[in-house]
């Protein structure tokens, strides 16, 4: 045996060992490579790469150690706003057997759930209980969890009451939505909210494909209904058709309420909405948890705690609507 280590030698050895520690730490194995599918009902593949919302999702995954091009493969799929084709998209996605699927909207989520009961799915939807996506918010119980952007009848009632402040004497409302959305719980909540406010409600049907032609046809339907107010459904497919959608209200000079901030920024009169960047960050957290081995059946759906109001003052002036000062004062954002 050698002589006991002197204090000076120990200090030199300690300094050397500590100096080597970062290199040792950096050599530690990273998370193993995983593969996810990102499926958008309406966004194009290019939008899935460049949209600020999806970049927020990818940034959040990176914060958890899952970085595209390093240890994460992202397969991107678009439903192109064609609701009748969602089941085919779902079968294609499931056939590649990704480690997790991220999507949005009730119809696409239901299509994914119908195609697999084993691959974990994280989604952003309205009410997952009424649509049968989850057994409960606290414990979904299946392979689907995610984020809700809805607050039931209260949310739709709030949207309508804010919209009506622009025309207090209005009695006729049109609801712009697809055929599928008109059959869903959100539409039932809209019907109930309209009844409570004594508004005659007409569904202006976009059919099953979100495209310019569908919105152009909607203008004539809105005029035929002699509408005084326009409420737009919370279907994310609208986001890829913002100009055509905004033109419906501009062409009829109607005050309109939208479900996403982007649509107010694009020229819509007002939007009352959940912060989608916050929702995408939370979705990123959940996907990372699943990739780390957590069970979606035990992961609660995360619910919104607040909503925001954006008003486009320039649009109000263009369509001849006087927005009350009290409403402007209560807005989180006034777009000039």
Short mmCIF file of C-alpha atoms in Angstrom, two decimals:
data_model
loop_
_atom_site.label_atom_id
_atom_site.label_comp_id
_atom_site.label_asym_id
_atom_site.label_seq_id
_atom_site.Cartn_x
_atom_site.Cartn_y
_atom_site.Cartn_z
CA UNK A 1 0.00 0.00 0.00
CA UNK A 2 1.25 3.53 -0.69
CA UNK A 3 1.54 6.30 1.80
CA UNK A 4 -1.68 8.08 2.90
CA UNK A 5 -2.62 10.93 0.56
CA UNK A 6 -1.23 14.21 1.81
CA UNK A 7 -3.64 17.19 2.16
CA UNK A 8 -1.84 19.05 -0.68
CA UNK A 9 -2.13 16.05 -3.00
CA UNK A 10 -5.79 15.64 -2.08
CA UNK A 11 -6.53 19.27 -2.94
CA UNK A 12 -4.77 18.92 -6.31
CA UNK A 13 -6.70 15.69 -7.06
CA UNK A 14 -9.98 17.32 -5.98
CA UNK A 15 -9.44 20.32 -8.24
CA UNK A 16 -8.66 18.06 -11.17
CA UNK A 17 -11.72 15.92 -10.56
CA UNK A 18 -14.00 18.94 -10.27
CA UNK A 19 -12.51 20.43 -13.39
CA UNK A 20 -13.33 17.23 -15.27
CA UNK A 21 -16.93 17.08 -13.98
CA UNK A 22 -18.58 19.16 -16.74
CA UNK A 23 -17.08 16.87 -19.37
CA UNK A 24 -18.36 13.85 -17.47
CA UNK A 25 -21.81 15.43 -17.12
CA UNK A 26 -21.94 16.31 -20.80
CA UNK A 27 -21.12 12.72 -21.66
CA UNK A 28 -24.19 11.45 -19.84
CA UNK A 29 -26.67 9.81 -22.21
CA UNK A 30 -29.54 12.08 -23.35
CA UNK A 31 -33.19 11.04 -23.69
CA UNK A 32 -33.59 8.27 -26.23
CA UNK A 33 -35.01 9.16 -29.60
CA UNK A 34 -38.79 9.35 -29.80
CA UNK A 35 -41.28 9.96 -32.59
CA UNK A 36 -44.52 11.96 -32.49
CA UNK A 37 -47.20 12.79 -35.03
CA UNK A 38 -48.53 16.36 -35.17
CA UNK A 39 -51.89 16.43 -36.94
CA UNK A 40 -53.71 19.65 -37.84
CA UNK A 41 -57.33 19.67 -39.01
CA UNK A 42 -56.88 22.72 -41.21
CA UNK A 43 -53.29 23.97 -41.12
CA UNK A 44 -51.01 23.16 -44.05
CA UNK A 45 -47.80 21.16 -43.57
CA UNK A 46 -45.82 24.37 -44.06
CA UNK A 47 -47.88 26.10 -41.34
CA UNK A 48 -47.12 23.18 -39.02
CA UNK A 49 -43.45 24.07 -39.45
CA UNK A 50 -43.69 27.86 -39.24
CA UNK A 51 -46.82 28.86 -37.27
CA UNK A 52 -45.95 30.63 -34.03
CA UNK A 53 -48.33 28.33 -32.16
CA UNK A 54 -46.63 25.16 -33.30
CA UNK A 55 -43.21 26.71 -32.71
CA UNK A 56 -44.37 27.30 -29.13
CA UNK A 57 -45.20 23.58 -28.89
CA UNK A 58 -41.80 22.53 -30.24
CA UNK A 59 -39.96 24.99 -27.98
CA UNK A 60 -41.75 23.59 -24.96
CA UNK A 61 -40.81 20.04 -25.93
CA UNK A 62 -37.19 21.19 -26.29
CA UNK A 63 -37.28 22.58 -22.76
CA UNK A 64 -38.11 19.06 -21.61
CA UNK A 65 -35.17 17.66 -23.55
CA UNK A 66 -36.97 16.55 -26.72
CA UNK A 67 -35.39 18.37 -29.66
CA UNK A 68 -36.38 17.82 -33.27
CA UNK A 69 -33.43 16.68 -35.35
CA UNK A 70 -31.61 15.36 -32.30
CA UNK A 71 -33.68 12.91 -30.30
CA UNK A 72 -37.15 13.72 -31.63
CA UNK A 73 -38.72 12.93 -34.99
CA UNK A 74 -41.88 14.90 -35.84
CA UNK A 75 -44.23 13.57 -38.51
CA UNK A 76 -46.60 16.30 -39.71
CA UNK A 77 -50.04 15.67 -41.21
CA UNK A 78 -52.78 18.03 -42.45
CA UNK A 79 -56.48 17.37 -42.77
CA UNK A 80 -56.67 20.30 -45.24
CA UNK A 81 -59.98 21.39 -43.70
CA UNK A 82 -61.82 18.45 -45.28
CA UNK A 83 -63.80 16.93 -42.43
CA UNK A 84 -64.89 13.88 -44.43
CA UNK A 85 -61.25 12.84 -44.80
CA UNK A 86 -60.27 12.93 -41.14
CA UNK A 87 -60.82 9.20 -40.63
CA UNK A 88 -58.42 8.42 -43.48
CA UNK A 89 -55.80 10.77 -42.00
CA UNK A 90 -56.21 9.05 -38.64
CA UNK A 91 -55.62 5.59 -40.13
CA UNK A 92 -52.50 6.85 -41.91
CA UNK A 93 -51.11 8.38 -38.71
CA UNK A 94 -51.82 5.31 -36.58
CA UNK A 95 -50.28 2.95 -39.14
CA UNK A 96 -46.86 4.55 -38.53
CA UNK A 97 -47.21 3.78 -34.78
CA UNK A 98 -45.75 6.99 -33.29
CA UNK A 99 -44.97 7.25 -29.57
CA UNK A 100 -47.63 9.98 -29.21
CA UNK A 101 -50.06 11.99 -31.32
CA UNK A 102 -50.86 15.68 -30.96
CA UNK A 103 -53.96 17.13 -32.59
CA UNK A 104 -56.77 19.65 -32.10
CA UNK A 105 -60.55 19.96 -32.49
CA UNK A 106 -63.27 17.44 -31.65
CA UNK A 107 -63.74 15.85 -35.11
CA UNK A 108 -60.05 15.09 -35.66
CA UNK A 109 -59.61 13.94 -32.06
CA UNK A 110 -62.57 11.58 -32.33
CA UNK A 111 -61.15 10.24 -35.61
CA UNK A 112 -57.81 9.58 -33.91
CA UNK A 113 -59.45 7.93 -30.92
CA UNK A 114 -61.49 5.78 -33.27
CA UNK A 115 -58.31 4.62 -35.02
CA UNK A 116 -56.34 3.69 -31.89
CA UNK A 117 -57.02 2.89 -28.25
CA UNK A 118 -53.35 2.39 -27.36
CA UNK A 119 -51.26 5.25 -28.83
CA UNK A 120 -51.36 8.22 -26.43
CA UNK A 121 -53.12 11.30 -27.82
CA UNK A 122 -52.78 14.88 -26.54
CA UNK A 123 -55.38 17.27 -27.90
CA UNK A 124 -56.78 20.78 -27.60
CA UNK A 125 -60.58 20.63 -27.68
CA UNK A 126 -63.78 22.18 -26.37
CA UNK A 127 -65.58 19.91 -23.90
CA UNK A 128 -64.08 16.39 -23.93
CA UNK A 129 -66.83 15.00 -21.71
CA UNK A 130 -69.84 15.89 -23.83
CA UNK A 131 -68.17 14.51 -26.95
CA UNK A 132 -67.10 11.24 -25.30
CA UNK A 133 -63.39 11.95 -25.69
CA UNK A 134 -62.79 11.46 -21.95
CA UNK A 135 -64.61 9.82 -19.06
CA UNK A 136 -63.73 12.68 -16.71
CA UNK A 137 -61.52 15.76 -16.68
CA UNK A 138 -59.54 14.60 -13.65
CA UNK A 139 -58.97 11.04 -14.92
CA UNK A 140 -59.68 10.74 -18.65
CA UNK A 141 -59.50 6.96 -18.41
CA UNK A 142 -58.41 6.19 -21.96
CA UNK A 143 -55.56 7.10 -24.29
CA UNK A 144 -56.56 10.76 -24.71
CA UNK A 145 -55.74 13.76 -22.54
CA UNK A 146 -55.06 17.41 -23.27
CA UNK A 147 -56.22 20.98 -22.92
CA UNK A 148 -59.73 22.44 -23.00
CA UNK A 149 -60.49 25.83 -24.54
CA UNK A 150 -64.17 25.85 -23.65
CA UNK A 151 -66.11 26.83 -20.55
CA UNK A 152 -69.53 25.60 -21.68
CA UNK A 153 -72.63 27.77 -21.84
CA UNK A 154 -70.93 30.52 -19.83
CA UNK A 155 -68.28 31.06 -22.51
CA UNK A 156 -70.77 31.26 -25.37
CA UNK A 157 -73.08 33.45 -23.32
CA UNK A 158 -70.19 35.82 -22.61
CA UNK A 159 -69.24 35.98 -26.29
CA UNK A 160 -72.80 36.78 -27.28
CA UNK A 161 -73.32 39.37 -24.56
CA UNK A 162 -70.09 41.17 -25.56
CA UNK A 163 -71.10 41.10 -29.22
CA UNK A 164 -74.58 42.39 -28.48
CA UNK A 165 -73.13 45.46 -26.78
CA UNK A 166 -72.24 46.68 -30.27
CA UNK A 167 -75.94 46.50 -31.28
CA UNK A 168 -78.10 46.36 -28.14
CA UNK A 169 -81.37 46.23 -30.09
CA UNK A 170 -80.30 43.31 -32.29
CA UNK A 171 -82.66 40.32 -32.38
CA UNK A 172 -81.25 38.14 -35.22
CA UNK A 173 -78.01 36.18 -34.94
CA UNK A 174 -76.22 33.92 -37.42
CA UNK A 175 -73.83 31.20 -36.32
CA UNK A 176 -71.17 30.43 -38.93
CA UNK A 177 -70.09 26.81 -38.57
CA UNK A 178 -69.58 23.55 -40.43
CA UNK A 179 -72.28 20.89 -40.69
CA UNK A 180 -70.34 18.80 -38.17
CA UNK A 181 -70.02 21.61 -35.61
CA UNK A 182 -73.75 22.31 -35.73
CA UNK A 183 -74.32 18.79 -34.35
CA UNK A 184 -71.80 19.13 -31.54
CA UNK A 185 -72.24 20.26 -27.91
CA UNK A 186 -70.75 23.69 -28.58
CA UNK A 187 -73.61 24.47 -30.95
CA UNK A 188 -76.11 23.35 -28.33
CA UNK A 189 -74.48 25.78 -25.91
CA UNK A 190 -74.75 28.55 -28.52
CA UNK A 191 -78.43 27.77 -29.05
CA UNK A 192 -79.06 27.93 -25.31
CA UNK A 193 -77.13 31.18 -24.93
CA UNK A 194 -79.02 32.76 -27.85
CA UNK A 195 -82.34 31.73 -26.34
CA UNK A 196 -81.42 33.28 -22.99
CA UNK A 197 -80.61 36.56 -24.78
CA UNK A 198 -83.81 36.32 -26.86
CA UNK A 199 -81.91 36.17 -30.14
CA UNK A 200 -83.34 34.36 -33.16
CA UNK A 201 -80.54 32.04 -34.27
CA UNK A 202 -79.80 30.86 -37.81
CA UNK A 203 -77.06 28.38 -38.69
CA UNK A 204 -75.07 29.41 -41.75
CA UNK A 205 -73.64 26.12 -42.95
CA UNK A 206 -70.10 25.92 -44.31
CA UNK A 207 -70.62 22.28 -45.22
CA UNK A 208 -67.78 19.80 -44.73
CA UNK A 209 -64.90 21.60 -46.49
CA UNK A 210 -63.33 24.83 -45.27
CA UNK A 211 -62.31 26.77 -48.37
CA UNK A 212 -62.89 30.08 -50.13
CA UNK A 213 -65.97 28.84 -51.97
CA UNK A 214 -67.67 27.83 -48.71
CA UNK A 215 -67.15 31.28 -47.19
CA UNK A 216 -68.28 33.01 -50.38
CA UNK A 217 -71.55 31.05 -50.30
CA UNK A 218 -71.96 32.06 -46.66
CA UNK A 219 -72.26 35.74 -47.54
CA UNK A 220 -75.54 35.17 -49.42
CA UNK A 221 -76.87 32.98 -46.57
CA UNK A 222 -76.06 35.66 -44.00
CA UNK A 223 -77.86 38.29 -46.08
CA UNK A 224 -80.88 36.01 -46.57
CA UNK A 225 -81.15 35.56 -42.80
CA UNK A 226 -81.32 39.37 -42.39
CA UNK A 227 -78.75 38.95 -39.65
CA UNK A 228 -77.72 41.73 -37.29
CA UNK A 229 -74.95 39.87 -35.47
CA UNK A 230 -72.47 37.16 -36.52
CA UNK A 231 -70.93 34.54 -34.23
CA UNK A 232 -68.14 32.33 -35.59
CA UNK A 233 -67.69 28.76 -34.35
CA UNK A 234 -64.53 27.80 -32.48
CA UNK A 235 -63.33 25.41 -35.19
CA UNK A 236 -59.56 25.77 -35.73
CA UNK A 237 -60.01 25.21 -39.47
CA UNK A 238 -61.05 28.88 -39.67
CA UNK A 239 -57.46 29.94 -38.92
CA UNK A 240 -56.18 28.81 -42.31
CA UNK A 241 -58.98 30.72 -44.04
CA UNK A 242 -58.84 34.00 -42.14
CA UNK A 243 -59.16 36.36 -45.11
CA UNK A 244 -62.16 34.54 -46.60
CA UNK A 245 -63.76 34.37 -43.15
CA UNK A 246 -63.22 38.07 -42.39
CA UNK A 247 -64.70 38.92 -45.79
CA UNK A 248 -68.03 37.36 -44.73
CA UNK A 249 -68.49 39.99 -42.03
CA UNK A 250 -66.97 42.78 -44.12
CA UNK A 251 -69.23 41.97 -47.06
CA UNK A 252 -72.34 42.15 -44.90
CA UNK A 253 -71.04 44.94 -42.61
CA UNK A 254 -71.98 42.92 -39.55
CA UNK A 255 -70.39 43.08 -36.12
CA UNK A 256 -68.83 39.66 -35.58
CA UNK A 257 -67.38 37.73 -32.66
CA UNK A 258 -64.49 35.32 -33.28
CA UNK A 259 -62.98 32.58 -31.07
CA UNK A 260 -59.28 33.29 -31.77
CA UNK A 261 -57.15 36.42 -31.38
CA UNK A 262 -55.56 35.90 -34.81
CA UNK A 263 -58.92 36.56 -36.44
CA UNK A 264 -59.29 39.94 -34.75
CA UNK A 265 -55.74 40.84 -35.75
CA UNK A 266 -56.58 39.77 -39.33
CA UNK A 267 -59.47 42.25 -39.43
CA UNK A 268 -62.31 40.72 -37.43
CA UNK A 269 -64.20 43.04 -35.11
CA UNK A 270 -63.62 41.22 -31.84
CA UNK A 271 -62.43 37.96 -30.32
CA UNK A 272 -62.97 36.45 -26.88
CA UNK A 273 -60.56 33.58 -26.44
CA UNK A 274 -58.23 31.43 -24.45
CA UNK A 275 -54.53 32.21 -24.95
CA UNK A 276 -53.53 29.54 -27.47
CA UNK A 277 -49.80 29.97 -26.85
CA UNK A 278 -50.44 29.05 -23.23
CA UNK A 279 -52.51 26.05 -24.36
CA UNK A 280 -49.71 24.88 -26.69
CA UNK A 281 -47.14 25.19 -23.91
CA UNK A 282 -49.28 23.04 -21.66
CA UNK A 283 -49.75 20.53 -24.48
CA UNK A 284 -45.96 20.39 -24.85
CA UNK A 285 -45.67 19.61 -21.14
CA UNK A 286 -48.14 16.76 -21.47
CA UNK A 287 -46.50 15.25 -24.55
CA UNK A 288 -43.15 15.32 -22.75
CA UNK A 289 -44.69 13.59 -19.72
CA UNK A 290 -46.06 10.85 -21.96
CA UNK A 291 -42.72 10.42 -23.75
CA UNK A 292 -41.18 10.03 -20.30
CA UNK A 293 -43.57 7.20 -19.53
CA UNK A 294 -46.67 8.71 -17.91
CA UNK A 295 -50.11 7.27 -18.62
CA UNK A 296 -52.58 9.64 -20.36
CA UNK A 297 -55.47 7.87 -18.61
CA UNK A 298 -54.22 9.37 -15.32
CA UNK A 299 -53.30 12.82 -16.65
CA UNK A 300 -56.04 15.43 -16.05
CA UNK A 301 -57.34 17.63 -18.84
CA UNK A 302 -56.08 21.13 -18.15
CA UNK A 303 -58.79 23.79 -18.11
CA UNK A 304 -58.59 27.53 -18.84
CA UNK A 305 -58.47 29.90 -15.90
CA UNK A 306 -59.03 33.10 -17.87
CA UNK A 307 -60.10 34.47 -21.24
CA UNK A 308 -59.06 37.60 -23.13
CA UNK A 309 -60.90 40.14 -25.26
CA UNK A 310 -59.39 41.80 -28.33
CA UNK A 311 -61.23 44.53 -30.28
CA UNK A 312 -60.25 45.86 -33.69
CA UNK A 313 -61.14 49.57 -33.60
CA UNK A 314 -60.12 50.05 -37.23
CA UNK A 315 -62.59 47.38 -38.37
CA UNK A 316 -65.35 48.92 -36.26
CA UNK A 317 -64.85 52.20 -38.08
CA UNK A 318 -64.80 50.52 -41.50
CA UNK A 319 -68.12 48.72 -40.99
CA UNK A 320 -69.77 51.62 -39.19
CA UNK A 321 -70.09 50.04 -35.75
CA UNK A 322 -69.73 52.21 -32.66
CA UNK A 323 -68.09 50.17 -29.92
CA UNK A 324 -69.13 51.47 -26.48
CA UNK A 325 -66.32 53.07 -24.48
CA UNK A 326 -67.09 50.75 -21.57
CA UNK A 327 -66.44 47.76 -23.84
CA UNK A 328 -63.20 49.26 -25.18
CA UNK A 329 -62.07 49.95 -21.63
CA UNK A 330 -62.65 46.32 -20.62
CA UNK A 331 -60.68 44.91 -23.57
CA UNK A 332 -57.27 43.33 -23.03
CA UNK A 333 -56.22 44.64 -26.43
CA UNK A 334 -57.53 47.35 -28.76
CA UNK A 335 -56.16 47.06 -32.28
CA UNK A 336 -55.92 50.48 -33.93
#
